[in-house]
Short mmCIF file of C-alpha atoms in Angstrom, two decimals:
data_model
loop_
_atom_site.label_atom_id
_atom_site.label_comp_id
_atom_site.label_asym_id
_atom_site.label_seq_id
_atom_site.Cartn_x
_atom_site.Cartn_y
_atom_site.Cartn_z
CA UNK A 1 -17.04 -2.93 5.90
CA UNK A 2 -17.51 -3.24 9.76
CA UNK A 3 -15.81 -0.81 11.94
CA UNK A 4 -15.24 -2.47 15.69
CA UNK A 5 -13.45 -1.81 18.59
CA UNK A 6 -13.67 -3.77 22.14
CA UNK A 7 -16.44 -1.86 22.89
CA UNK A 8 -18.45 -2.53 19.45
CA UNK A 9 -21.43 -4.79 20.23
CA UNK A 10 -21.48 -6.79 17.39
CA UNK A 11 -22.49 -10.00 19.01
CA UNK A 12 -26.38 -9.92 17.21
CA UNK A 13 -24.29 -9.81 14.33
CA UNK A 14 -21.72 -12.36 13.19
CA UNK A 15 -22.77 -14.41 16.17
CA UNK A 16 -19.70 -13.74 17.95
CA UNK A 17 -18.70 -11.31 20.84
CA UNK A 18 -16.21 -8.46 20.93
CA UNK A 19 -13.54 -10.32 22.64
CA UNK A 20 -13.75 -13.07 20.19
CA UNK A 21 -13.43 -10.75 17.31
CA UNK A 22 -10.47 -8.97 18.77
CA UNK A 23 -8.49 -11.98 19.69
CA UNK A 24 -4.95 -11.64 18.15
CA UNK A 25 -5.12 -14.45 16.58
CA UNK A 26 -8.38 -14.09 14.23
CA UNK A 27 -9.09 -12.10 10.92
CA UNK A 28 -6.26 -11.73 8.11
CA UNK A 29 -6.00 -8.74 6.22
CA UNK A 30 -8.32 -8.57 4.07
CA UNK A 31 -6.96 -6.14 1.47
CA UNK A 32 -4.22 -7.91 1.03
CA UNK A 33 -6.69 -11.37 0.15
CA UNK A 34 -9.14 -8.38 -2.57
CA UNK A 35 -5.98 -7.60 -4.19
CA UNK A 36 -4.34 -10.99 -4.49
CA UNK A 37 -8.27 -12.07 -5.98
CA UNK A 38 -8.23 -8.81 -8.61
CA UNK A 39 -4.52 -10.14 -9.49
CA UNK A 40 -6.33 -13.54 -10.65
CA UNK A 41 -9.27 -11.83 -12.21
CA UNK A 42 -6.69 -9.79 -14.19
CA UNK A 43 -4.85 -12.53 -14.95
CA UNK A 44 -7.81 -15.04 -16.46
CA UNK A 45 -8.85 -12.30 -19.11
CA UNK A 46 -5.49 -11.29 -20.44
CA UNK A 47 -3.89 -15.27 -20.14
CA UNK A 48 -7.40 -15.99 -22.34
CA UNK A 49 -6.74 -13.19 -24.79
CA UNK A 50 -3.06 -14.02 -25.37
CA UNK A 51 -3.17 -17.52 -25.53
CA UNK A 52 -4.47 -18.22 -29.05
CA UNK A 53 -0.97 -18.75 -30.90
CA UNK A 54 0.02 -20.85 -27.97
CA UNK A 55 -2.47 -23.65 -27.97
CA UNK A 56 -2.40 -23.32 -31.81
CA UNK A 57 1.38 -24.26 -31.82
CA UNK A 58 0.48 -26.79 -28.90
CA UNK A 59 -2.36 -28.52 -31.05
CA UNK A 60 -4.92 -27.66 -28.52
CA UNK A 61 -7.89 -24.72 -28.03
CA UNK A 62 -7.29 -21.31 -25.96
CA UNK A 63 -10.38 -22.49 -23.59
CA UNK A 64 -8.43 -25.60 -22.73
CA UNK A 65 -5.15 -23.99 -21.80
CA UNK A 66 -7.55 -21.41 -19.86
CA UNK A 67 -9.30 -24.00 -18.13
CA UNK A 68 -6.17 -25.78 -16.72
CA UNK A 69 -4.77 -21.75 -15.69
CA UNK A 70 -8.12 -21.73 -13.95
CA UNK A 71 -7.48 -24.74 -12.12
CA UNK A 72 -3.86 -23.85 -11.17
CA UNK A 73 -5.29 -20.48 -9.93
CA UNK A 74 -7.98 -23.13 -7.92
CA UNK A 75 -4.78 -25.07 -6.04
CA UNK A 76 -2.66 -21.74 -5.67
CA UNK A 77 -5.70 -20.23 -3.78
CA UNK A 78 -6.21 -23.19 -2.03
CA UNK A 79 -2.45 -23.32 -0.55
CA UNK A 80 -2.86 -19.57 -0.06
CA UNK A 81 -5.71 -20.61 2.46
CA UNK A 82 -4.13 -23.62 3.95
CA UNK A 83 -1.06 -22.27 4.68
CA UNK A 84 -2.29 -18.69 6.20
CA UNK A 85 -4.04 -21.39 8.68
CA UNK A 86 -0.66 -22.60 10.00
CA UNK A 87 1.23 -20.79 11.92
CA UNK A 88 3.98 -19.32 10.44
CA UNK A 89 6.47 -20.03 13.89
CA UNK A 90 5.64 -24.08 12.63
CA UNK A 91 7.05 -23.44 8.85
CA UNK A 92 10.03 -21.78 10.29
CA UNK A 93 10.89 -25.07 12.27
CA UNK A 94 11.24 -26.61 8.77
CA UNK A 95 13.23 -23.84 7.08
CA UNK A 96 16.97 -25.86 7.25
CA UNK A 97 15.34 -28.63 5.81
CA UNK A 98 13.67 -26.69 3.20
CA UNK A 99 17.36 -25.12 2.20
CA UNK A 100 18.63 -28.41 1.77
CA UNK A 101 15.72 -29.88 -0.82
CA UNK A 102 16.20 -26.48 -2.38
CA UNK A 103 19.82 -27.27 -3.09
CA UNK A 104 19.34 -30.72 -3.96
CA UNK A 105 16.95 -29.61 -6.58
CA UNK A 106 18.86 -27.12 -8.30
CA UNK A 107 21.72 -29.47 -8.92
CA UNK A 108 19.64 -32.05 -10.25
CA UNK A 109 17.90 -28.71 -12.29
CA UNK A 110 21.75 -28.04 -13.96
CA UNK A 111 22.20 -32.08 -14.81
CA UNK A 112 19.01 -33.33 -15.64
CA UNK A 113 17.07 -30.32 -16.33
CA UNK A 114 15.10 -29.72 -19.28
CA UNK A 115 16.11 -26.80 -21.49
CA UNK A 116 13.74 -24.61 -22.57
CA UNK A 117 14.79 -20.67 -24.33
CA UNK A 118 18.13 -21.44 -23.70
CA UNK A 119 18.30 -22.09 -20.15
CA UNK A 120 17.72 -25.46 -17.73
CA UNK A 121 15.38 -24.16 -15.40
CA UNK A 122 12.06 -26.88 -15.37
CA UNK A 123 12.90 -30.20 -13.78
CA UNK A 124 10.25 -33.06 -14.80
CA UNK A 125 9.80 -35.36 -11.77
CA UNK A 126 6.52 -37.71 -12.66
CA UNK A 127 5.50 -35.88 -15.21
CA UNK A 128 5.36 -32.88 -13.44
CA UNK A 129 7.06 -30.12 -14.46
CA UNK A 130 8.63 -27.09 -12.33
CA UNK A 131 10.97 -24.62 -11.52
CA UNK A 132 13.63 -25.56 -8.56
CA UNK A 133 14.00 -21.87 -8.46
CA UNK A 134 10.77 -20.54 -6.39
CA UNK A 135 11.46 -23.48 -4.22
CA UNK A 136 14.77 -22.29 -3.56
CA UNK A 137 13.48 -18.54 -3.11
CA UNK A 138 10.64 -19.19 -0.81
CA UNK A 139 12.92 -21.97 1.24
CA UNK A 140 15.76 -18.97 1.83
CA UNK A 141 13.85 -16.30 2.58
CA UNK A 142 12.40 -18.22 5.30
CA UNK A 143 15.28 -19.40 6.54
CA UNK A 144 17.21 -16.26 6.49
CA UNK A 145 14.55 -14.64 8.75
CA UNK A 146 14.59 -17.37 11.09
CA UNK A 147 18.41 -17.05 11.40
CA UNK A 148 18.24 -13.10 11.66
CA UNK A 149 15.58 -13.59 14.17
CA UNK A 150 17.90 -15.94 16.09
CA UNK A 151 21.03 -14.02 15.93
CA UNK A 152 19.27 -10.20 17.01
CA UNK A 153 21.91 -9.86 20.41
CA UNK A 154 24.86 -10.37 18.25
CA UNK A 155 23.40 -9.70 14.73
CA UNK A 156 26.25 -7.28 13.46
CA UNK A 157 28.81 -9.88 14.59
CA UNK A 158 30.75 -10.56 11.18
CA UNK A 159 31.66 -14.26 11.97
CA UNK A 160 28.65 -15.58 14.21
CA UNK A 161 25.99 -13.95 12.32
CA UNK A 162 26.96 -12.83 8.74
CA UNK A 163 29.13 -15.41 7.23
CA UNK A 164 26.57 -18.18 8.30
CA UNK A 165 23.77 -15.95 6.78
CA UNK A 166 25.69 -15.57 3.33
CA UNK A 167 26.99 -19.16 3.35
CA UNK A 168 23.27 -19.80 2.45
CA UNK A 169 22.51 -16.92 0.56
CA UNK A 170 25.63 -16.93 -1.71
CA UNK A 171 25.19 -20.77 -2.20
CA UNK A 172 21.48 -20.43 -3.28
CA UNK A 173 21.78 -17.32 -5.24
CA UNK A 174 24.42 -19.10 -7.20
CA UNK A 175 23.10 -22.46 -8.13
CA UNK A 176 20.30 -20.64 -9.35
CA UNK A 177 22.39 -17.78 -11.19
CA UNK A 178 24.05 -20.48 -13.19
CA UNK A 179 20.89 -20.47 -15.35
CA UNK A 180 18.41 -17.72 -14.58
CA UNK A 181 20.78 -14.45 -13.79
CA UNK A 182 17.55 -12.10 -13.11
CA UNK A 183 15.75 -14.41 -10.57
CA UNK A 184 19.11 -14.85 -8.76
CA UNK A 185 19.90 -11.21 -8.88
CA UNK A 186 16.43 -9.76 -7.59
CA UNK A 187 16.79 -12.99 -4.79
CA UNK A 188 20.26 -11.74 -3.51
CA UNK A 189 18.67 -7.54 -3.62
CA UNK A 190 15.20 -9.08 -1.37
CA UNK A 191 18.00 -10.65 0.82
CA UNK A 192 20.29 -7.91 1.09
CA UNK A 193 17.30 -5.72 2.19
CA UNK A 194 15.58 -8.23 4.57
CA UNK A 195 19.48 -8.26 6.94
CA UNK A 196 19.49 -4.78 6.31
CA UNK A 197 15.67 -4.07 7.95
CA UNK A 198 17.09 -7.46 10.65
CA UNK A 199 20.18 -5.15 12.01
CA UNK A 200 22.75 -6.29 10.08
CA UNK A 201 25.95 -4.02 9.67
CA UNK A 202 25.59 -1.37 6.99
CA UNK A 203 29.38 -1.85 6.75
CA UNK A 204 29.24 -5.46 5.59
CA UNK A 205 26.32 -5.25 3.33
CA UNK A 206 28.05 -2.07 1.35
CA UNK A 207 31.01 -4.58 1.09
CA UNK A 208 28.99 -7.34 -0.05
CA UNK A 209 27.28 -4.70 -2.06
CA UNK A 210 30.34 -4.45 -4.85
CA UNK A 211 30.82 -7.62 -4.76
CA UNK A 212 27.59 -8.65 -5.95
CA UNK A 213 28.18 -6.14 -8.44
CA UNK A 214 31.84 -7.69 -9.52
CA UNK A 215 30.40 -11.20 -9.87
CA UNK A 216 27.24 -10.22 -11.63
CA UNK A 217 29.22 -8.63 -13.95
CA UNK A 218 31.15 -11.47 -14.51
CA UNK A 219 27.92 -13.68 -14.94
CA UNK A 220 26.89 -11.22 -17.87
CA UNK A 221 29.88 -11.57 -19.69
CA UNK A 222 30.23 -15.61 -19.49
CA UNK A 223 26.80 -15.69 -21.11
CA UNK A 224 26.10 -14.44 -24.89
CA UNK A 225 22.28 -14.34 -24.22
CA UNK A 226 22.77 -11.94 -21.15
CA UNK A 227 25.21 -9.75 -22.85
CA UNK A 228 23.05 -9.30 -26.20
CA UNK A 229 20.03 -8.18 -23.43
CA UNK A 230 22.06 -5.81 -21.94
CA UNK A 231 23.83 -4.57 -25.57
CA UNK A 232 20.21 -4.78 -26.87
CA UNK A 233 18.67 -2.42 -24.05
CA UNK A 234 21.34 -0.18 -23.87
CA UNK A 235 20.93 0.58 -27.78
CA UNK A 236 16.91 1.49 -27.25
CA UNK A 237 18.06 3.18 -24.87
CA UNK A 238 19.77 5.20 -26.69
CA UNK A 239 18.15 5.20 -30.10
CA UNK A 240 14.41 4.11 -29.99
CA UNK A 241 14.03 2.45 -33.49
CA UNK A 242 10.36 3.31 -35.18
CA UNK A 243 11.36 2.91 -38.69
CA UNK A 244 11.91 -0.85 -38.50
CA UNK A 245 10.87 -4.18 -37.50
CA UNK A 246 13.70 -5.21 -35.12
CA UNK A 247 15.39 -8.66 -35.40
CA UNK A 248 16.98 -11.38 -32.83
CA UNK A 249 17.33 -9.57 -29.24
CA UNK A 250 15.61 -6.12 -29.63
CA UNK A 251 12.21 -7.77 -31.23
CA UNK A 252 10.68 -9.05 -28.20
CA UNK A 253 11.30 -5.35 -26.65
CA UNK A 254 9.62 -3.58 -29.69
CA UNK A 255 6.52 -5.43 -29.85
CA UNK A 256 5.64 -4.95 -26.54
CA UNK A 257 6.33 -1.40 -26.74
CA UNK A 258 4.16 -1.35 -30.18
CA UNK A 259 1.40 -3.00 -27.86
CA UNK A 260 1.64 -0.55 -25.16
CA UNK A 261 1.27 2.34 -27.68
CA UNK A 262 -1.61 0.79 -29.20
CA UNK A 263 -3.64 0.77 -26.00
CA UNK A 264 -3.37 4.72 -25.59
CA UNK A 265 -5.36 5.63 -22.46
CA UNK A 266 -8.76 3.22 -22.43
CA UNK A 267 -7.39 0.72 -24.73
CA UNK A 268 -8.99 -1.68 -27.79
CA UNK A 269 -10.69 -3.47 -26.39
CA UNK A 270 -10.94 -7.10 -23.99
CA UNK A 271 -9.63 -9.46 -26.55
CA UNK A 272 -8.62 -7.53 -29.16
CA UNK A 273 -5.05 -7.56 -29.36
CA UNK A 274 -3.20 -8.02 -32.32
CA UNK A 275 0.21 -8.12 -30.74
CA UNK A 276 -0.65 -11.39 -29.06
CA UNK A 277 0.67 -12.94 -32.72
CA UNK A 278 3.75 -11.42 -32.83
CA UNK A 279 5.07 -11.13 -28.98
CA UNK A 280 6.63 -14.06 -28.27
CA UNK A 281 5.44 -15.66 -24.07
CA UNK A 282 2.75 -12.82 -25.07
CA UNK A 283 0.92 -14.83 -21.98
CA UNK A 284 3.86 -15.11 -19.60
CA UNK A 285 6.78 -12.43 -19.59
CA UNK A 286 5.10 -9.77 -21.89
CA UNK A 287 1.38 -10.35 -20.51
CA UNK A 288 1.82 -6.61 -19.03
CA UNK A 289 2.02 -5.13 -22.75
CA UNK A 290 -1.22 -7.16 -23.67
CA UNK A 291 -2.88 -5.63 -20.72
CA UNK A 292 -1.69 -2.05 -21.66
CA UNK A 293 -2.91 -2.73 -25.61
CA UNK A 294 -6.18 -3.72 -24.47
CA UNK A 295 -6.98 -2.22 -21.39
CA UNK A 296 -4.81 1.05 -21.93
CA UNK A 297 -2.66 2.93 -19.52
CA UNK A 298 -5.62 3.35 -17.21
CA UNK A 299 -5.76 -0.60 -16.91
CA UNK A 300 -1.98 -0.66 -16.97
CA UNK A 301 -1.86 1.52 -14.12
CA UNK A 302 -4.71 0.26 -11.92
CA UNK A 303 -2.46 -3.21 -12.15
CA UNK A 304 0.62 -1.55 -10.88
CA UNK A 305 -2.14 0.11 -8.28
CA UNK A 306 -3.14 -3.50 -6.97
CA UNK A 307 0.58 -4.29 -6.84
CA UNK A 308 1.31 -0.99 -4.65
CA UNK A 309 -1.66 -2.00 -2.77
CA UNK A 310 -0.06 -5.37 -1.57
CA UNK A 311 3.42 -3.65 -1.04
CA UNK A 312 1.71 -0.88 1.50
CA UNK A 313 -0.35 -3.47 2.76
CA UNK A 314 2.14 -6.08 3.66
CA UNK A 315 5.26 -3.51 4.64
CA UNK A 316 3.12 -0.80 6.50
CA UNK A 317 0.29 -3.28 8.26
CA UNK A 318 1.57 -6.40 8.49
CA UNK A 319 5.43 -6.55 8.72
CA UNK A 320 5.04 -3.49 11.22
CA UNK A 321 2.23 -4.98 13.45
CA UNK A 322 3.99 -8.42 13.56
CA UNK A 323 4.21 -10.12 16.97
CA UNK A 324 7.82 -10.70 16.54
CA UNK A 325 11.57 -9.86 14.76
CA UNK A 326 10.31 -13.58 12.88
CA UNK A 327 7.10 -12.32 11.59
CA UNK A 328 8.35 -8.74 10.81
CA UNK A 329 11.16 -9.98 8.48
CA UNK A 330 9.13 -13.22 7.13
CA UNK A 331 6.42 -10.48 6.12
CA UNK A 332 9.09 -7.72 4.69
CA UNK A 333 10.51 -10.99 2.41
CA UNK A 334 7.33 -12.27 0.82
CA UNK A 335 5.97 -8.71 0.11
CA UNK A 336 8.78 -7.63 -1.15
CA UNK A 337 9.51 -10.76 -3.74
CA UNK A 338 5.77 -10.88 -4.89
CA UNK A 339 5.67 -7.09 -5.69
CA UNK A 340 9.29 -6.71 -7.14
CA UNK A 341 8.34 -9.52 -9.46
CA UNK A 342 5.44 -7.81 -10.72
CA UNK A 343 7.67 -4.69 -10.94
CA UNK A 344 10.13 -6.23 -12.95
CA UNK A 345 7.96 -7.82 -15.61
CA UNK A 346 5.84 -4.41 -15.64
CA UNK A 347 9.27 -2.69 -16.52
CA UNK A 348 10.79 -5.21 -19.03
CA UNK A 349 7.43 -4.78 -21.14
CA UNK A 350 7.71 -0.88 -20.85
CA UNK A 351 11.38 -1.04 -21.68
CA UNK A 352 12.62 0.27 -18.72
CA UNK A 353 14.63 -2.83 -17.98
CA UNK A 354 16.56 -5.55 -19.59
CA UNK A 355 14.54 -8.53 -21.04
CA UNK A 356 14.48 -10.90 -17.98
CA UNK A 357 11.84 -13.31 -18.95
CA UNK A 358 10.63 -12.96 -14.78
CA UNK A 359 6.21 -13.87 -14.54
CA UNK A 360 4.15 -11.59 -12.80
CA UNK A 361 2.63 -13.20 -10.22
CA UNK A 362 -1.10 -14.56 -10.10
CA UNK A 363 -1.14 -12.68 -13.76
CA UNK A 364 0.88 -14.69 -15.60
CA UNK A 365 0.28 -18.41 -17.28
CA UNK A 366 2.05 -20.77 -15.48
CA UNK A 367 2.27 -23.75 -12.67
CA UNK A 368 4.86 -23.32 -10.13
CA UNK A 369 5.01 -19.57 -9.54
CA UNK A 370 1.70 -19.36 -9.05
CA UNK A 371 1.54 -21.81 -5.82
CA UNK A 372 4.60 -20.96 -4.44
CA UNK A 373 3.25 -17.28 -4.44
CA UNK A 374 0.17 -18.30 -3.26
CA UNK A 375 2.64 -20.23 -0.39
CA UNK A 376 4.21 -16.58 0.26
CA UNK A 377 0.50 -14.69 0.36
CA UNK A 378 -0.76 -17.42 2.79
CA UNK A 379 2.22 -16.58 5.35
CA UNK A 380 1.48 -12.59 5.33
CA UNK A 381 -1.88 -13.52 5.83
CA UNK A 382 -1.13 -16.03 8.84
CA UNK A 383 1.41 -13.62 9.98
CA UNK A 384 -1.74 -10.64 9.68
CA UNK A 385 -3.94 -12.66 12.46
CA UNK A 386 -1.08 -12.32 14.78
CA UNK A 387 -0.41 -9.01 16.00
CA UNK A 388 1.93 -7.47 18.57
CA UNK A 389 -1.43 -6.00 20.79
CA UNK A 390 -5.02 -5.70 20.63
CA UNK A 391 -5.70 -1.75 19.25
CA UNK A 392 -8.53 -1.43 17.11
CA UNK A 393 -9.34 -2.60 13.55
CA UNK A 394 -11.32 -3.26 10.76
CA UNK A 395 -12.86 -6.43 10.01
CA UNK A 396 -15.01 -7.27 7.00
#
């Protein structure tokens, strides 16, 4: 690590002279790139020690599922690069558009989707399979900060600014509520808070407040699934059951907590879980109780470290050092979403939440989250080279 300031001569070097290295528009943060890189590491070992049963029941071998993670890790780190290259003022230009495709994709999703646990959430286009729904989240986030950004003079104006925000919001948060109630709910919270941070009346967003909470409500109870989660949680809550192996609902929840007790502090070891063969997704939405059983609550915690690392790093550096209202917001969003994600799966597996079934980013097995939150780490770090003035920083 390099400490410089305009007066640094550093020019013998890196071959370059102060003023070039201070120019506003050069070097992303590079804690935020470490942590998003030990988020992959993380995720290759425990995707490769809880993937056995998986390719067993897929007629394949654990290296060969591992190898094409790998390689989807490969093209999400390669769109994280791209895109932090482009500057983040040219995606915004494309952010109505984006909304639209979004929208057009979760109603095919709902008709022609194929259903998978209960719920039509992958749509197979070519014989590629993905989720409409991280298009639809990265597409409104942008799009909300470019209209919160537009509308600052008149921001707390109810009918120029806030019903033409929650047209778009509601709309979105809807189509993809239908199916997957906990990636819709955590979208509509990110939003909420992003026109809370952009001005928006404190008045209006209490009001749409409880009535998020009125319709979410009456999601739950149109759904059997949700409402056995919620039952489910509510009883372990309550009454944590040790005597028994737990059926239906509650037996995804007890394994993982059996896992997480197993690990103790240091863990047993890098590939020796045994509740890989009994948590079902043990890869996917439970891949934070395989890292607890084998790593233990120190590598459980130094996880949830990396995550706290991004959050600090993207609210308290980059969002606050933006140029602009634009990059300030854009950077609040994408934080936000990639760390509350992690969060959330972090806190189903440790029971302090609902089963969800939500990935944890660049951890997780899986296609389509994985590039579109590559997509989201490539803004902050485009949004990171531009900063509101030239003080002094560190470059490494």
């Amino acid at each position: 690590m390099i400490y410089t300031s305009p007066h640094s001569n550093l020019s013998n070097i890196i071959g370059t002279s102060p003023e070039d290295i201070d120019n506003r528009k050069q070097g992303s943060d590079r804690f935020l790139l470490m942590a998003v890189v030990a988020l992959m590491m993380f995720g290759v070992l425990a995707v490769y020690s809880s993937i056995a049963y998986f390719a067993e029941s897929k007629s394949t071998t654990a290296f060969t599922l591992i190898t094409g993670h790998i390689i989807k890790l490969g093209i999400a780190f390669v769109v994280m690069l791209i895109v932090s290259k482009i500057n983040y003022h040219t995606l915004a230009k494309f952010s109505r558009i984006g909304m639209v495709i979004s929208w057009v994709l979760l109603v095919a999703v709902l008709m022609f989707g194929t259903e998978q646990f209960g719920a039509k959430r992958w749509l197979n286009l070519g014989g590629f399979t993905f989720q409409p729904s991280t298009v639809a989240t990265v597409a409104l986030l942008l799009h909300i900060c470019v209209l919160l950004s537009e509308k600052q003079d008149y921001v707390k104006d109810f009918k120029r600014s806030f019903i033409p925000i929650m047209v778009w919001v509601s709309i979105t948060c809807a189509l993809i509520g239908v199916q997957d109630f906990s990636s819709a709910g955590i979208l509509f919270g990110i939003c909420l808070i992003v026109m809370f941070i952009g001005r928006a009346s404190t008045l209006q967003l209490g009001t749409l407040v409880l009535i998020g909470v009125f319709g979410g409500m009456l999601l739950l109870n149109q759904s059997e699934n949700r409402q056995s989660r919620i039952d489910n949680y509510i009883t372990q809550v309550k009454d944590i059951e040790s005597t028994k192996i737990l059926q239906g609902a509650g037996y995804q929840a007890q394994q993982a907590h059996i896992a997480i007790a197993k690990g103790e502090f240091f863990g047993v070891g890098i590939g020796k879980s045994s509740q890989r063969d009994f948590l079902p997704a043990p890869y996917n939405d439970f891949i934070f109780a395989i890292i607890a059983e084998e790593y233990g609550i120190f590598g459980a915690m130094s996880l949830i470290l990396i995550f706290t690392l991004i959050l600090f790093r993207g609210v308290v550096f980059i969002s606050k050092n933006a140029e602009d209202t634009l990059g300030s917001l854009l950077a609040i969003g994408c934080t936000l979403t990639i760390v509350l994600y992690g969060f959330v799966n972090a806190a189903v597996a440790s029971g302090l939440l609902p089963v969800t079934g939500l990935p944890m980013p660049f951890v997780s097995y899986g296609g389509t989250s994985m590039l579109f939150a590559g997509l989201m780490v490539g803004i902050l770090l485009n949004i990171s080279k531009h900063h509101k003035d030239r003080r002094t920083m560190y470059y490494g």
